[in-house]
Short mmCIF file of C-alpha atoms in Angstrom, two decimals:
data_model
loop_
_atom_site.label_atom_id
_atom_site.label_comp_id
_atom_site.label_asym_id
_atom_site.label_seq_id
_atom_site.Cartn_x
_atom_site.Cartn_y
_atom_site.Cartn_z
CA MET Z 1 65.46 66.95 -55.84
CA GLY Z 2 62.18 65.65 -54.41
CA PRO Z 3 59.79 63.96 -54.79
CA LEU Z 4 62.33 61.33 -54.44
CA ILE Z 5 60.70 58.19 -55.94
CA PRO Z 6 59.00 59.75 -58.90
CA ASN Z 7 62.58 61.57 -59.87
CA GLY Z 8 64.22 58.12 -59.51
CA ILE Z 9 66.38 59.26 -56.54
CA ILE Z 10 65.10 56.26 -54.56
CA GLY Z 11 64.48 53.17 -56.77
CA GLY Z 12 61.06 52.03 -57.25
CA GLY Z 13 61.74 48.65 -55.60
CA TRP Z 14 61.76 50.27 -52.12
CA ASP Z 15 58.56 51.58 -52.71
CA PHE Z 16 56.49 49.06 -50.54
CA VAL Z 17 59.01 48.91 -47.90
CA ILE Z 18 58.55 52.81 -47.70
CA ALA Z 19 54.79 52.42 -47.53
CA ILE Z 20 54.85 50.24 -44.72
CA LEU Z 21 57.24 52.33 -42.70
CA ILE Z 22 55.02 55.40 -43.46
CA GLY Z 23 52.15 53.29 -42.71
CA VAL Z 24 53.56 52.31 -39.23
CA ALA Z 25 54.33 55.93 -38.29
CA PHE Z 26 50.91 57.02 -39.45
CA GLY Z 27 49.12 54.21 -37.39
CA PHE Z 28 51.38 54.90 -34.30
CA ILE Z 29 50.51 58.74 -34.30
CA LEU Z 30 46.90 58.23 -34.74
CA GLU Z 31 46.71 55.45 -32.00
CA ALA Z 32 48.81 57.49 -29.77
CA SER Z 33 46.73 60.43 -30.06
CA GLY Z 34 43.57 58.69 -29.15
CA PHE Z 35 42.15 58.08 -32.46
CA SER Z 36 41.56 54.32 -31.74
CA SER Z 37 38.39 55.19 -29.72
CA SER Z 38 35.22 56.19 -31.41
CA ARG Z 39 34.14 58.04 -28.45
CA ASN Z 40 37.01 60.37 -28.57
CA LEU Z 41 36.42 60.77 -32.39
CA ALA Z 42 32.64 61.70 -31.95
CA GLY Z 43 33.60 64.13 -29.19
CA VAL Z 44 34.52 66.65 -31.78
CA PHE Z 45 30.81 66.82 -32.74
CA TYR Z 46 29.37 67.06 -29.22
CA GLY Z 47 32.06 69.34 -27.77
CA TYR Z 48 33.44 66.96 -25.21
CA ASN Z 49 36.41 66.11 -26.74
CA PHE Z 50 38.39 68.29 -29.57
CA VAL Z 51 41.29 65.88 -30.08
CA VAL Z 52 40.34 65.31 -33.73
CA LEU Z 53 40.20 69.05 -34.33
CA ARG Z 54 43.59 69.67 -32.64
CA VAL Z 55 45.53 66.71 -34.36
CA PHE Z 56 43.92 67.38 -37.70
CA PHE Z 57 44.45 71.09 -37.85
CA THR Z 58 47.86 71.07 -36.41
CA ALA Z 59 49.00 68.58 -38.99
CA LEU Z 60 47.26 70.47 -41.78
CA ILE Z 61 49.14 73.69 -41.14
CA VAL Z 62 52.51 71.98 -40.21
CA ALA Z 63 52.36 70.19 -43.74
CA MET Z 64 51.15 73.19 -45.66
CA VAL Z 65 53.69 75.36 -44.26
CA GLY Z 66 56.61 72.67 -44.33
CA LEU Z 67 55.64 71.84 -47.88
CA MET Z 68 56.10 75.30 -48.98
CA TYR Z 69 59.36 75.67 -47.05
CA PHE Z 70 60.61 72.67 -48.76
CA ASP Z 71 59.53 74.12 -52.18
CA TYR Z 72 61.25 77.42 -51.38
CA VAL Z 73 64.63 76.23 -50.62
CA GLY Z 74 64.48 73.68 -53.40
CA TRP Z 75 64.02 70.34 -52.02
CA LEU Z 76 60.91 69.68 -53.28
CA ASN Z 77 59.14 70.77 -56.70
CA LEU Z 78 55.56 71.29 -55.66
CA SER Z 79 54.65 71.49 -59.31
CA GLN Z 80 55.54 67.71 -59.43
CA ILE Z 81 53.44 66.39 -56.68
CA PHE Z 82 50.02 64.60 -57.05
CA VAL Z 83 47.07 67.12 -57.00
CA LEU Z 84 43.87 65.52 -56.05
CA PRO Z 85 41.52 66.10 -58.89
CA THR Z 86 38.31 67.99 -58.26
CA PHE Z 87 34.91 66.86 -59.26
CA LEU Z 88 32.78 69.64 -57.85
CA THR Z 89 29.24 67.93 -56.98
CA PRO Z 90 30.26 64.37 -56.60
CA MET Z 91 32.86 65.44 -53.96
CA ILE Z 92 30.28 67.66 -52.12
CA VAL Z 93 27.87 64.71 -52.09
CA GLY Z 94 30.66 62.21 -51.08
CA GLY Z 95 31.71 64.41 -48.29
CA VAL Z 96 28.17 65.00 -47.04
CA ILE Z 97 27.70 61.09 -47.00
CA MET Z 98 31.09 60.66 -45.25
CA GLY Z 99 29.94 63.32 -42.76
CA VAL Z 100 26.78 61.34 -41.90
CA GLY Z 101 28.71 58.17 -41.77
CA PHE Z 102 31.25 59.77 -39.48
CA VAL Z 103 28.66 60.78 -36.85
CA ILE Z 104 26.75 57.43 -37.08
CA GLY Z 105 29.87 55.14 -37.22
CA GLY Z 106 32.23 57.08 -35.04
CA PHE Z 107 35.41 56.35 -37.26
CA CYS Z 108 36.96 57.16 -40.59
CA PRO Z 109 38.78 54.53 -42.53
CA GLY Z 110 42.36 55.28 -41.11
CA THR Z 111 41.26 55.43 -37.61
CA SER Z 112 39.29 52.29 -37.68
CA PHE Z 113 42.31 50.48 -38.78
CA THR Z 114 44.07 51.60 -35.41
CA GLY Z 115 40.97 50.80 -33.47
CA ILE Z 116 41.16 47.19 -34.84
CA ALA Z 117 44.72 47.03 -33.87
CA ILE Z 118 44.07 47.48 -30.08
CA GLY Z 119 40.92 45.17 -30.25
CA LYS Z 120 37.75 47.57 -30.65
CA LEU Z 121 34.97 45.33 -32.06
CA ASP Z 122 33.12 48.50 -33.14
CA ALA Z 123 36.25 49.47 -35.34
CA VAL Z 124 35.99 45.77 -36.83
CA PHE Z 125 32.49 46.42 -37.80
CA PHE Z 126 33.08 49.96 -39.16
CA ALA Z 127 35.83 48.32 -41.62
CA ILE Z 128 33.19 45.58 -42.62
CA GLY Z 129 30.86 48.35 -43.49
CA LEU Z 130 33.72 50.28 -45.41
CA TYR Z 131 34.08 46.97 -47.49
CA LEU Z 132 30.33 46.60 -47.92
CA GLY Z 133 29.73 50.28 -48.93
CA ILE Z 134 32.44 50.21 -51.42
CA PHE Z 135 31.29 46.89 -52.72
CA GLY Z 136 27.77 48.32 -52.97
CA PHE Z 137 29.07 51.48 -54.87
CA SER Z 138 31.02 49.40 -57.54
CA LEU Z 139 27.95 47.14 -58.25
CA ALA Z 140 25.73 50.02 -58.63
CA PHE Z 141 28.30 52.20 -60.56
CA PRO Z 142 26.62 52.11 -63.81
CA LEU Z 143 23.50 53.84 -62.29
CA PHE Z 144 25.64 56.90 -61.56
CA GLU Z 145 28.51 56.78 -63.77
CA ASP Z 146 27.68 60.18 -65.47
CA PHE Z 147 27.23 61.73 -62.01
CA PHE Z 148 30.36 60.25 -60.83
CA THR Z 149 32.55 62.17 -63.52
CA SER Z 150 30.51 65.37 -63.65
CA GLY Z 151 31.82 68.52 -62.51
CA ASP Z 152 35.25 67.67 -63.55
CA MET Z 153 37.67 70.70 -63.01
CA GLY Z 154 40.94 68.56 -63.31
CA ASN Z 155 43.64 68.58 -60.83
CA VAL Z 156 43.24 72.21 -59.74
CA THR Z 157 44.82 73.79 -56.50
CA LEU Z 158 43.41 76.64 -54.55
CA MET Z 159 45.94 78.85 -56.27
CA ASP Z 160 44.77 77.80 -59.77
CA ILE Z 161 41.18 78.68 -59.22
CA THR Z 162 41.65 82.01 -57.34
CA GLY Z 163 45.02 83.37 -58.51
CA ILE Z 164 46.10 84.01 -54.91
CA PRO Z 165 49.30 82.72 -53.75
CA ALA Z 166 49.73 79.73 -51.57
CA SER Z 167 51.35 81.60 -48.84
CA TYR Z 168 47.93 83.54 -48.23
CA PHE Z 169 46.04 80.14 -47.70
CA ALA Z 170 48.59 78.87 -45.33
CA VAL Z 171 48.22 82.04 -43.12
CA ALA Z 172 44.50 81.64 -43.34
CA PHE Z 173 44.28 78.31 -42.40
CA THR Z 174 46.86 78.81 -39.56
CA VAL Z 175 44.68 81.92 -38.32
CA MET Z 176 41.52 79.73 -38.56
CA ALA Z 177 43.19 76.80 -36.52
CA LEU Z 178 44.47 78.95 -33.68
CA ALA Z 179 41.14 80.50 -33.39
CA ALA Z 180 39.53 77.18 -33.23
CA PHE Z 181 42.02 75.70 -30.72
CA TRP Z 182 41.55 78.61 -28.46
CA GLY Z 183 37.56 78.61 -28.79
CA THR Z 184 37.23 74.81 -28.46
CA MET Z 185 39.29 74.90 -25.14
CA PHE Z 186 36.32 76.85 -23.52
CA ILE Z 187 33.69 74.76 -25.11
CA GLU Z 188 35.34 71.40 -24.08
CA LYS Z 189 35.91 72.52 -20.44
CA ARG Z 190 32.18 73.53 -20.05
CA VAL Z 191 30.51 70.45 -21.72
CA ARG Z 192 32.82 68.21 -19.73
CA LYS Z 193 31.93 69.68 -16.37
CA ASN Z 194 28.19 68.81 -17.28
CA MET Z 195 28.96 65.16 -18.45
CA LYS Z 196 28.49 62.42 -16.09
CA GLN Z 197 30.03 59.41 -17.69
CA TYR Z 198 32.94 59.55 -20.21
CA LYS Z 199 35.17 56.61 -20.39
CA PHE Z 200 37.90 56.68 -22.90
CA MET A 1 38.92 65.53 -10.90
CA SER A 2 35.81 64.52 -8.69
CA SER A 3 35.22 60.97 -7.79
CA ASP A 4 31.52 60.80 -8.80
CA LYS A 5 32.55 60.74 -12.41
CA THR A 6 33.88 58.00 -14.34
CA ASN A 7 35.95 60.09 -16.56
CA ILE A 8 38.76 60.10 -14.03
CA GLN A 9 41.04 57.70 -15.60
CA GLU A 10 42.45 59.70 -18.38
CA PRO A 11 44.39 57.23 -20.66
CA LYS A 12 47.90 57.95 -21.67
CA TYR A 13 47.49 59.77 -24.89
CA ILE A 14 50.19 62.02 -26.21
CA ASN A 15 49.56 65.75 -26.42
CA PRO A 16 47.29 66.31 -29.29
CA TYR A 17 49.37 69.27 -30.57
CA LEU A 18 52.41 67.12 -30.29
CA GLY A 19 50.68 64.32 -32.36
CA GLY A 20 49.58 66.97 -34.90
CA VAL A 21 52.93 68.15 -35.41
CA LEU A 22 54.19 64.49 -35.75
CA LEU A 23 51.48 63.99 -38.41
CA GLY A 24 52.15 67.10 -40.26
CA LEU A 25 55.75 66.11 -40.44
CA LEU A 26 54.96 62.73 -41.70
CA ILE A 27 52.84 64.21 -44.42
CA ILE A 28 55.67 66.43 -45.52
CA VAL A 29 58.15 63.28 -45.50
CA THR A 30 55.43 61.17 -47.38
CA VAL A 31 55.02 63.78 -50.15
CA PHE A 32 58.88 64.46 -50.25
CA ILE A 33 59.34 60.63 -50.79
CA THR A 34 56.64 59.53 -53.06
CA GLY A 35 55.10 62.76 -54.35
CA ARG A 36 51.66 62.14 -53.01
CA GLY A 37 50.11 62.03 -49.43
CA LEU A 38 48.59 59.48 -47.08
CA GLY A 39 45.34 57.37 -47.50
CA ALA A 40 43.25 54.65 -46.03
CA SER A 41 40.03 53.90 -48.04
CA GLY A 42 41.85 53.03 -51.27
CA ALA A 43 43.17 49.96 -49.35
CA ILE A 44 39.71 48.73 -48.65
CA LYS A 45 38.71 49.26 -52.15
CA SER A 46 41.77 47.19 -53.41
CA ALA A 47 40.26 44.48 -51.15
CA VAL A 48 36.90 44.81 -52.76
CA VAL A 49 38.30 44.44 -56.27
CA THR A 50 40.36 41.63 -55.20
CA THR A 51 37.53 39.61 -53.85
CA SER A 52 35.23 40.35 -56.71
CA ASN A 53 37.97 39.55 -59.28
CA THR A 54 38.60 36.15 -57.48
CA ILE A 55 34.95 35.29 -57.26
CA ALA A 56 33.73 36.55 -60.54
CA PRO A 57 36.44 37.69 -62.79
CA LYS A 58 34.34 38.28 -65.91
CA ALA A 59 31.71 40.38 -64.07
CA THR A 60 34.60 42.43 -62.58
CA GLU A 61 36.23 42.98 -66.00
CA ALA A 62 32.56 44.37 -67.12
CA ASN A 63 32.20 46.50 -64.23
CA THR A 64 33.06 49.75 -65.55
CA TYR A 65 34.37 50.98 -62.07
CA MET A 66 36.25 47.92 -60.87
CA CYS A 67 37.95 47.34 -64.40
CA GLN A 68 40.16 50.29 -64.05
CA PHE A 69 41.86 48.46 -61.06
CA ILE A 70 42.50 45.03 -62.62
CA GLY A 71 45.03 43.89 -65.26
CA GLY A 72 48.82 43.84 -65.27
CA ASP A 73 50.78 41.19 -63.74
CA HIS A 74 49.98 41.67 -60.21
CA SER A 75 46.89 41.38 -57.87
CA PRO A 76 44.98 44.52 -57.23
CA MET A 77 46.13 44.18 -53.62
CA TRP A 78 49.70 45.00 -54.91
CA THR A 79 49.47 48.77 -54.40
CA TRP A 80 51.06 51.30 -52.25
CA LEU A 81 47.93 52.00 -50.07
CA VAL A 82 47.56 48.42 -49.15
CA PHE A 83 51.06 48.16 -47.97
CA GLU A 84 50.81 51.53 -46.13
CA SER A 85 47.41 50.40 -44.40
CA LEU A 86 49.13 47.17 -43.28
CA GLY A 87 51.69 49.57 -41.78
CA VAL A 88 48.77 51.39 -40.30
CA LEU A 89 47.51 48.44 -38.49
CA LEU A 90 51.02 47.41 -37.32
CA GLY A 91 51.77 51.05 -35.99
CA GLY A 92 48.60 50.98 -34.06
CA ILE A 93 49.60 47.35 -32.51
CA ILE A 94 53.03 48.99 -31.62
CA SER A 95 51.43 52.12 -29.81
CA GLY A 96 48.79 49.94 -28.29
CA ILE A 97 51.58 47.70 -26.61
CA VAL A 98 53.65 50.86 -25.71
CA PHE A 99 50.77 52.58 -24.00
CA GLY A 100 49.07 49.43 -22.63
CA ARG A 101 46.07 49.50 -24.70
CA MET A 102 46.22 46.21 -26.28
CA LYS A 103 43.37 44.30 -24.71
CA LYS A 104 40.85 41.71 -25.47
CA PHE A 105 38.13 42.73 -27.90
CA ARG A 106 35.57 45.14 -26.45
CA THR A 107 33.12 47.88 -27.74
CA ASP A 108 32.98 51.57 -26.94
CA HIS A 109 29.73 53.12 -27.01
CA GLY A 110 27.68 55.97 -25.47
CA PRO A 111 26.01 55.63 -22.06
CA ARG A 112 22.61 55.36 -23.76
CA ILE A 113 23.19 52.57 -26.29
CA THR A 114 24.05 48.84 -25.98
CA SER A 115 27.04 47.37 -27.30
CA LYS A 116 25.11 45.49 -29.90
CA LYS A 117 23.17 48.61 -31.21
CA ARG A 118 26.63 50.36 -31.30
CA LEU A 119 28.08 47.46 -33.58
CA VAL A 120 25.17 48.04 -35.99
CA LEU A 121 25.61 51.82 -36.10
CA ALA A 122 29.30 51.24 -36.72
CA LEU A 123 28.39 48.90 -39.55
CA ILE A 124 25.83 51.46 -41.12
CA GLY A 125 28.35 54.19 -40.65
CA GLY A 126 31.24 52.32 -42.23
CA ALA A 127 29.09 51.52 -45.33
CA LEU A 128 28.08 55.36 -45.68
CA PHE A 129 31.57 56.26 -45.16
CA GLY A 130 33.03 53.68 -47.82
CA LEU A 131 30.34 54.93 -50.40
CA GLY A 132 31.00 58.62 -49.80
CA SER A 133 34.47 58.05 -50.07
CA GLN A 134 34.31 56.78 -53.79
CA PHE A 135 32.45 59.98 -54.53
CA GLY A 136 34.90 62.13 -52.69
CA ARG A 137 37.90 60.42 -54.34
CA GLY A 138 39.18 59.78 -50.88
CA CYS A 139 38.42 59.99 -47.25
CA THR A 140 39.48 61.98 -44.33
CA SER A 141 43.22 60.85 -44.66
CA GLY A 142 43.64 60.89 -48.48
CA ALA A 143 41.15 63.77 -49.58
CA ALA A 144 40.50 65.96 -46.65
CA LEU A 145 43.97 66.02 -45.03
CA SER A 146 46.54 65.29 -47.72
CA GLY A 147 44.42 67.05 -50.26
CA THR A 148 43.91 70.13 -48.42
CA ALA A 149 47.57 70.15 -47.20
CA THR A 150 48.82 70.01 -50.64
CA PHE A 151 46.31 72.96 -51.48
CA ALA A 152 44.14 70.78 -53.75
CA LEU A 153 40.68 72.53 -54.11
CA GLY A 154 39.06 69.07 -54.12
CA GLY A 155 40.64 68.33 -50.73
CA VAL A 156 39.32 71.68 -49.09
CA ILE A 157 35.69 70.65 -50.47
CA VAL A 158 35.85 67.27 -48.97
CA MET A 159 37.19 68.43 -45.71
CA PHE A 160 34.37 71.07 -45.11
CA ALA A 161 31.82 68.82 -46.42
CA ILE A 162 32.65 66.14 -43.98
CA PHE A 163 32.95 68.32 -40.88
CA GLY A 164 30.27 70.68 -41.99
CA THR A 165 27.76 67.71 -42.31
CA GLY A 166 29.03 66.20 -39.14
CA TYR A 167 27.99 69.15 -37.33
CA ALA A 168 24.74 69.69 -39.05
CA VAL A 169 23.52 66.11 -38.35
CA ALA A 170 25.30 65.69 -34.78
CA TYR A 171 22.04 66.76 -33.10
CA PHE A 172 19.97 64.05 -34.74
CA PHE A 173 22.40 61.31 -33.58
CA ARG A 174 23.25 62.75 -29.95
CA LYS A 175 21.40 59.68 -28.30
CA PHE A 176 24.28 57.40 -29.75
CA TRP A 177 27.03 59.22 -28.10
CA ILE A 178 26.13 61.34 -24.91
#
């Protein structure tokens, strides 16, 4: 049955209508969870607010388990869905650069859009930065074209690379998430007690 | 809650675990309908390619990176992620109105830096994030969250690289936040 659009069950003409609707839901959830504030987001790195970890890991395990369930009951063929390609070194380097950008900038791209939505100037500047960063990357692309396409492993999943079934990874991520939820509860309480000023 | 602290007015956010469950369900719905996950940085890339293509079409065509995203009958803005990101903005506005957070322009910053410095840092951070997202084949939404949720090795790598690096360097930038 699924995925519906690639299998022609929903016509391609609905593509952009669905895109907007999914986006609205995405933006609403992010803003309603407090992701429109850079101070809330940065809190995950300093221990005073773990909202990022809670939302991110809950979403991750719900989606992982749910997708496996959809596959199991035959609603969705997981072998038909898009698998992000892996370029080993470039993606590690990209992640490291994004990590530094996250701590300095206090947003990630999606959250900055919701910050802009409710009038956060720092989110506007972050998004301008995103634009400049991607423009700079594009202009300088010939310099690192070889590096960009290096370490190409194709569209591999964790299962392809290890031979371990998906359910094991879902369980491992769930255990990891629950342990993190539990542990960070105490860290947050302790750090907040010592914080003088924290306006949301 | 003691009165000597300014963190007493807790804003009305939804429970983070509820937010996470809703976001997880949204990823399932998105994959079920479209065959792929959510994203964000791709929309900015489309904006970059579109401006470049409008100002200097020849140079854009000659650019080995941007040339992949032009051509066809439609503008490079005519992509799924651009529409999805417009939706994100709209969804943020709706939530802001519902929870009473729609206000005039303001800047969040740590207690030890000025608003002006915060804006400069946001610009620098954004530029780094934009640069990194191209090497990472996506950002926190597209690669780290949707990638990992669909068991892609690349997604897991980007997720651990972003958060691992964040924790590794947080100490050096603590003055900006605490």
